PDB file of C-alpha atoms in Angstrom:
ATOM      1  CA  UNK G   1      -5.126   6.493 -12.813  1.00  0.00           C
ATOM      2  CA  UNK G   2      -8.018   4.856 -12.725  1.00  0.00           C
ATOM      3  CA  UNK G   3     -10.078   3.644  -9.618  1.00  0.00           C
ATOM      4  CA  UNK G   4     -10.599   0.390  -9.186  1.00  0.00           C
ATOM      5  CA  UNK G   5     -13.601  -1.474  -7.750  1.00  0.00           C
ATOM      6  CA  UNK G   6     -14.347  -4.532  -5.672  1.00  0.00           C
ATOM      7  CA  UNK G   7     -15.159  -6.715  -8.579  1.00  0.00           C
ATOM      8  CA  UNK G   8     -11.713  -5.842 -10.191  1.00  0.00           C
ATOM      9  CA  UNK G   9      -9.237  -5.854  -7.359  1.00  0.00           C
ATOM     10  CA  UNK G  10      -7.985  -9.245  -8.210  1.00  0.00           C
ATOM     11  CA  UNK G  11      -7.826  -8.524 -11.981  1.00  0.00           C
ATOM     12  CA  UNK G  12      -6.294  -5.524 -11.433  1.00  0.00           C
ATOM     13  CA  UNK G  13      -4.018  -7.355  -8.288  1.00  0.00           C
ATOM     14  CA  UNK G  14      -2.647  -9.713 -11.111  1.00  0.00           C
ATOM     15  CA  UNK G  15      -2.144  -7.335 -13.870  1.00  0.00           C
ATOM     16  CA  UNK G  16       0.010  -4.754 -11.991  1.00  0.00           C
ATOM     17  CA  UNK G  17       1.637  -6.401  -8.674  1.00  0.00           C
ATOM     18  CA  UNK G  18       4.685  -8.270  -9.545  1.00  0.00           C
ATOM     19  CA  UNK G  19       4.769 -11.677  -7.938  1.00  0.00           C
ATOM     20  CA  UNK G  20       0.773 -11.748  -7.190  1.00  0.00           C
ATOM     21  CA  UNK G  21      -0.191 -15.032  -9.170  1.00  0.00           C
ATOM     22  CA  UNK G  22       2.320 -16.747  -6.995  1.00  0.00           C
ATOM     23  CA  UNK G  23       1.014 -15.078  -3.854  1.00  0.00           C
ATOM     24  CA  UNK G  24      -2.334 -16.479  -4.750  1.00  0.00           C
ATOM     25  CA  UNK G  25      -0.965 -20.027  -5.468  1.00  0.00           C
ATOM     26  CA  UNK G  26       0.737 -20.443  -2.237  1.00  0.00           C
ATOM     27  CA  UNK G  27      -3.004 -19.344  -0.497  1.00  0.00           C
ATOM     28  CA  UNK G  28      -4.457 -21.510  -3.100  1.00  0.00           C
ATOM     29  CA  UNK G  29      -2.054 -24.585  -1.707  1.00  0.00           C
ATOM     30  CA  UNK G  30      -2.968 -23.266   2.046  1.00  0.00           C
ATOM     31  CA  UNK G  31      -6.876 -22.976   1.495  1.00  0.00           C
ATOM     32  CA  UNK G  32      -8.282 -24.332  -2.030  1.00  0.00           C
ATOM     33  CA  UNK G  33     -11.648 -22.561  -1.179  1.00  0.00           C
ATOM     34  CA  UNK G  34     -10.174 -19.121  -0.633  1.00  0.00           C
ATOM     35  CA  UNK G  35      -7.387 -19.265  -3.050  1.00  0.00           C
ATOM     36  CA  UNK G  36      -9.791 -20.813  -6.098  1.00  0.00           C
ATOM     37  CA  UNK G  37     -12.129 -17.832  -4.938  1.00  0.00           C
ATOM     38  CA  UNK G  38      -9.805 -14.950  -5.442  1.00  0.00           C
ATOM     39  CA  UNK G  39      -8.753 -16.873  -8.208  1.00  0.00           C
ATOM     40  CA  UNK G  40     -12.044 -15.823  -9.714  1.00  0.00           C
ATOM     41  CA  UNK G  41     -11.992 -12.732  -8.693  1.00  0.00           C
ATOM     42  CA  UNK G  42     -14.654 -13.306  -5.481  1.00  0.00           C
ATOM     43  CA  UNK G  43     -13.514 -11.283  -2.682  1.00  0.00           C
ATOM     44  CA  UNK G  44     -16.116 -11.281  -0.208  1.00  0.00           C
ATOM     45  CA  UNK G  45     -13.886  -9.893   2.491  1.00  0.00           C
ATOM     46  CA  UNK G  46     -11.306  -7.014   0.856  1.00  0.00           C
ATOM     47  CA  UNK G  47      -9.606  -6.471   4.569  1.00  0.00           C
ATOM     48  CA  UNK G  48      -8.893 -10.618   4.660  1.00  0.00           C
ATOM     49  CA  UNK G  49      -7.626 -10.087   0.867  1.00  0.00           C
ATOM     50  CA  UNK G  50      -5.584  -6.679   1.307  1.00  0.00           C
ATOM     51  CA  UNK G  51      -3.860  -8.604   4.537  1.00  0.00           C
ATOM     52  CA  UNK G  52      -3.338 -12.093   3.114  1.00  0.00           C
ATOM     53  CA  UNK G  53      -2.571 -11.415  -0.322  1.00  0.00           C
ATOM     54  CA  UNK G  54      -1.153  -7.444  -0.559  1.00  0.00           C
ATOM     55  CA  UNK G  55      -0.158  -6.086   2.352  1.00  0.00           C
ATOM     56  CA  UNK G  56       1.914  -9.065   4.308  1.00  0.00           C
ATOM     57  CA  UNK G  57       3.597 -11.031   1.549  1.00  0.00           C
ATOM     58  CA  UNK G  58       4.218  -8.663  -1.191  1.00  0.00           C
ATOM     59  CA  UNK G  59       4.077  -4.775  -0.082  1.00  0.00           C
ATOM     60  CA  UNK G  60       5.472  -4.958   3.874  1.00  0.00           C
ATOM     61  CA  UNK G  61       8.564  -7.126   3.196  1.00  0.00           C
ATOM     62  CA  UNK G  62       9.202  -4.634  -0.578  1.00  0.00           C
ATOM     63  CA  UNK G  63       9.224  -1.895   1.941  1.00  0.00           C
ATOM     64  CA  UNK G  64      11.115  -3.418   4.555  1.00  0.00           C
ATOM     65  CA  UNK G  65      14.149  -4.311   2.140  1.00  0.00           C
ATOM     66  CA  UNK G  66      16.352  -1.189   1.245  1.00  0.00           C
ATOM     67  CA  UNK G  67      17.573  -2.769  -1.319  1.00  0.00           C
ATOM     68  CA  UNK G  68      14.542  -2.612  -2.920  1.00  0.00           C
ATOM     69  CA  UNK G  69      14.343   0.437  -5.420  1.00  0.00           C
ATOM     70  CA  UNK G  70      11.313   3.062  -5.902  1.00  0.00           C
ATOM     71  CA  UNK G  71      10.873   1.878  -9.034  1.00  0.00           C
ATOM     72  CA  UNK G  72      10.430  -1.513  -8.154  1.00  0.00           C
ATOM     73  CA  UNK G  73       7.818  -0.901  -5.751  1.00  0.00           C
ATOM     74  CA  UNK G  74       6.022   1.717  -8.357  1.00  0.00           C
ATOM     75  CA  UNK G  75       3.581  -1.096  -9.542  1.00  0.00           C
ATOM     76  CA  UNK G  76       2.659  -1.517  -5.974  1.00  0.00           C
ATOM     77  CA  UNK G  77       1.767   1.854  -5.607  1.00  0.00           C
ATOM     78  CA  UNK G  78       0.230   2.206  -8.579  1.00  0.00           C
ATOM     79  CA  UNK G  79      -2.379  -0.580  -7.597  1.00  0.00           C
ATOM     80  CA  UNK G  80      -2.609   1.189  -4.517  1.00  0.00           C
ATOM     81  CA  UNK G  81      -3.503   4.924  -5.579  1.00  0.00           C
ATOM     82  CA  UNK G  82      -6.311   2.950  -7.613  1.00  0.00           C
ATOM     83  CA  UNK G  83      -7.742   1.154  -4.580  1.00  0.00           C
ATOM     84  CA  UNK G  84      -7.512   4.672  -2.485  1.00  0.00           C
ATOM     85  CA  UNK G  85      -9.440   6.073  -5.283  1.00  0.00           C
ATOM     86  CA  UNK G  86     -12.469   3.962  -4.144  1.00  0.00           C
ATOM     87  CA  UNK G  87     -15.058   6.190  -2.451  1.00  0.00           C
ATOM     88  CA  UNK G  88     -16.990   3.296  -0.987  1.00  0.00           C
ATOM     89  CA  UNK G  89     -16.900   3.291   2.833  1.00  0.00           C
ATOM     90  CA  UNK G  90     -16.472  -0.249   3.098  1.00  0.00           C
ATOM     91  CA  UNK G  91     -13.552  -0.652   0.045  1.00  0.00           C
ATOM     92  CA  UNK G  92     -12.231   2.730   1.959  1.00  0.00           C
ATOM     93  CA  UNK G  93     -12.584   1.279   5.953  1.00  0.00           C
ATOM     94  CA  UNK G  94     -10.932  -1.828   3.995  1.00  0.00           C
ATOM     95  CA  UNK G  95      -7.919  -0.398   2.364  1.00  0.00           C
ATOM     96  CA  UNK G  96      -6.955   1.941   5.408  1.00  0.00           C
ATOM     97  CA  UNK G  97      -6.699  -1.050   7.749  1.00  0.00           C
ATOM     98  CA  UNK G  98      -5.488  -3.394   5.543  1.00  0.00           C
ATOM     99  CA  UNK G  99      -2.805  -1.727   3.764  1.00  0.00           C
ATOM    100  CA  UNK G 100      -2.512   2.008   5.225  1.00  0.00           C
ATOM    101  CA  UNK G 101      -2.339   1.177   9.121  1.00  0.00           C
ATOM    102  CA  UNK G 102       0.385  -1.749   8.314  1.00  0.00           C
ATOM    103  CA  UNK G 103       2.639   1.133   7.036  1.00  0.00           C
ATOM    104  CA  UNK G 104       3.196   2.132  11.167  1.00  0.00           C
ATOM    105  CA  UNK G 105       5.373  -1.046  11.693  1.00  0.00           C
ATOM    106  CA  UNK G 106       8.090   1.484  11.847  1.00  0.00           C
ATOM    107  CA  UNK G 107       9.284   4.455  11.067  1.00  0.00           C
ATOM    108  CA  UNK G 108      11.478   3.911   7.923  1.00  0.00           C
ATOM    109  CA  UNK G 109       8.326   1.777   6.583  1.00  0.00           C
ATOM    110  CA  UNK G 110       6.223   4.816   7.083  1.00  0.00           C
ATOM    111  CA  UNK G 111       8.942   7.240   5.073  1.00  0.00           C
ATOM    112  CA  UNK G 112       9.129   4.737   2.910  1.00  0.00           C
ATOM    113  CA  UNK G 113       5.856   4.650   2.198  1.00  0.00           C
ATOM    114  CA  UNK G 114       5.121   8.240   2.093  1.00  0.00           C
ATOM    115  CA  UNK G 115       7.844   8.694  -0.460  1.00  0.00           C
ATOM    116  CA  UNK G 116       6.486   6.077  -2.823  1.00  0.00           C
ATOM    117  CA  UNK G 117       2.628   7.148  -2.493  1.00  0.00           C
ATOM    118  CA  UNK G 118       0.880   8.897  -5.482  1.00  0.00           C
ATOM    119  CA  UNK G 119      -1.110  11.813  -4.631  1.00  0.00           C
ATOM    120  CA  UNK G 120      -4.454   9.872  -2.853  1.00  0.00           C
ATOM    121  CA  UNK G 121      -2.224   7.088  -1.129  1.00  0.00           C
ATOM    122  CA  UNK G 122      -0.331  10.052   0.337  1.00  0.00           C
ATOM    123  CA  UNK G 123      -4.009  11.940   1.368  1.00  0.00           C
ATOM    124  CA  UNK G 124      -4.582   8.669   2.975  1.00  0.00           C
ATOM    125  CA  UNK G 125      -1.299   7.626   4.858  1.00  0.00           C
ATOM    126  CA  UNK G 126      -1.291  11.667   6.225  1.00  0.00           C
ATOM    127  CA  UNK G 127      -5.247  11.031   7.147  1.00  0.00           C
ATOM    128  CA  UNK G 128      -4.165   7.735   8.700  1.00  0.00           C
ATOM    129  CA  UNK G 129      -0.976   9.664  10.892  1.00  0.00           C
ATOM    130  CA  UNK G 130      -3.335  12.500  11.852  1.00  0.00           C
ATOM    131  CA  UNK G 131      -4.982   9.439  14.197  1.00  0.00           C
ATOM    132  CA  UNK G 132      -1.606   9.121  16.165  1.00  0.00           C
ATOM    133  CA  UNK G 133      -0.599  12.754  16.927  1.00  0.00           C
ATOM    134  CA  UNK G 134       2.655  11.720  18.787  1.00  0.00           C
ATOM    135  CA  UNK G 135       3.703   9.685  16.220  1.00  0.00           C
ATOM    136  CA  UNK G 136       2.462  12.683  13.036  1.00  0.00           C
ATOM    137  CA  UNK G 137       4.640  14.737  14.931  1.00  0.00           C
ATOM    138  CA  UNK G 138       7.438  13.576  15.117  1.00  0.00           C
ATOM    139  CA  UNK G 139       7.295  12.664  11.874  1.00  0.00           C
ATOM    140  CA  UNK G 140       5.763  15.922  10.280  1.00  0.00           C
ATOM    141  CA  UNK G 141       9.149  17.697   9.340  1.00  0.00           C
ATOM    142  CA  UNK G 142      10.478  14.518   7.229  1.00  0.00           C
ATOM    143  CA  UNK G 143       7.258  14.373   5.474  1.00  0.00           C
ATOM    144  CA  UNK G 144       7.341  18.004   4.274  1.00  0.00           C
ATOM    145  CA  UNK G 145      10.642  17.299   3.469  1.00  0.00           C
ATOM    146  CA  UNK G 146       9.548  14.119   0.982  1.00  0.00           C
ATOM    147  CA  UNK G 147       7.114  16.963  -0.318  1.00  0.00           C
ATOM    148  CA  UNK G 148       9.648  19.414  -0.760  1.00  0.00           C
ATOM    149  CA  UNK G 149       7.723  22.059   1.614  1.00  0.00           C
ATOM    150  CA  UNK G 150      10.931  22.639   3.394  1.00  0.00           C
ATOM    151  CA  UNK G 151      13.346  22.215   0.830  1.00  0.00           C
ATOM    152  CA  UNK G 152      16.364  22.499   3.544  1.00  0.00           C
ATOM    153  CA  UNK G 153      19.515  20.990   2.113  1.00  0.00           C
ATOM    154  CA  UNK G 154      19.643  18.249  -0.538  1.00  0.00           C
ATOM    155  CA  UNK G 155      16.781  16.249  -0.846  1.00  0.00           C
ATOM    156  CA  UNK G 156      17.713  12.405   0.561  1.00  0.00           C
ATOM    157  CA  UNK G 157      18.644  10.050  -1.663  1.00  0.00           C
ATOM    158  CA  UNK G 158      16.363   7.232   0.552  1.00  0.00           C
ATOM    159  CA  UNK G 159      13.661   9.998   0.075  1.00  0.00           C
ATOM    160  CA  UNK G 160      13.384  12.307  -2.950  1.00  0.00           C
ATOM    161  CA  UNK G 161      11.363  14.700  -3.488  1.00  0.00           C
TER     162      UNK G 161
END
């Protein structure tokens, strides 16, 4: 997995998100300026880009449909763990509110999540918990269950290990 970096994110957007050239038509048809922009790869805000063209239309409503299998939302994730991969505090600050904090819309999106995440999406989702101790705790014992660090029982079929 490779990281990817500001100048790529909308190469790399279209190239592994299914569905993200029409996401950036519809924003194109909304605002010509910001949709012909990404279009060409200029991102001058990544939160603005990670909300309006990743997070809300394509990853959140993936997540919130059960239906939806973990293979189908693998290219997601893949683009993702390549985005968390960035070490660049802005790219970073960017990514963890504009993709990681929309994760705690509930509970089952968190899981969800979790269970999805490669190994630095997961480092980030459990860094972005560890800022809501109520909420990492009562979560804690289903997430060591996703990574199988207490193996109690089958492993879920919503959730393998």
């Amino acid at each position: 997995m490779d990281v990817i970096k500001s100048e790529y994110v909308v190469t790399e957007f279209l190239r592994q998100v299914p569905g993200a050239r029409d996401v950036l038509d519809e924003i194109r048809e909304r605002d010509r300026d910001l949709g012909d922009g990404w279009g060409r790869g200029n991102v001058p805000d990544l939160l603005e880009f990670f909300l309006s063209a990743f997070s809300r239309p394509v990853l959140l409503p993936l997540l919130r449909n059960e239906s939806v299998s973990m293979d189908d939302l693998a290219p997601c994730f893949r683009y993702l763990e390549g985005l968390c991969l960035n070490e660049e505090a802005y790219f970073r600050s960017s990514v963890e509110f504009g993709v990681l904090e929309q994760f705690l819309e509930g509970r089952e999106i968190i899981l969800r999540s979790y269970a999805c995440s490669l190994p630095k999406t997961r480092a980030g989702v459990t860094g972005m918990l560890s800022q809501y101790p109520e909420t990492y705790a009562g979560m804690r014992d289903d997430l060591d269950r996703i990574d199988g660090v207490r193996g109690e029982g089958p492993p879920s079929k919503r959730y393998p290990r």
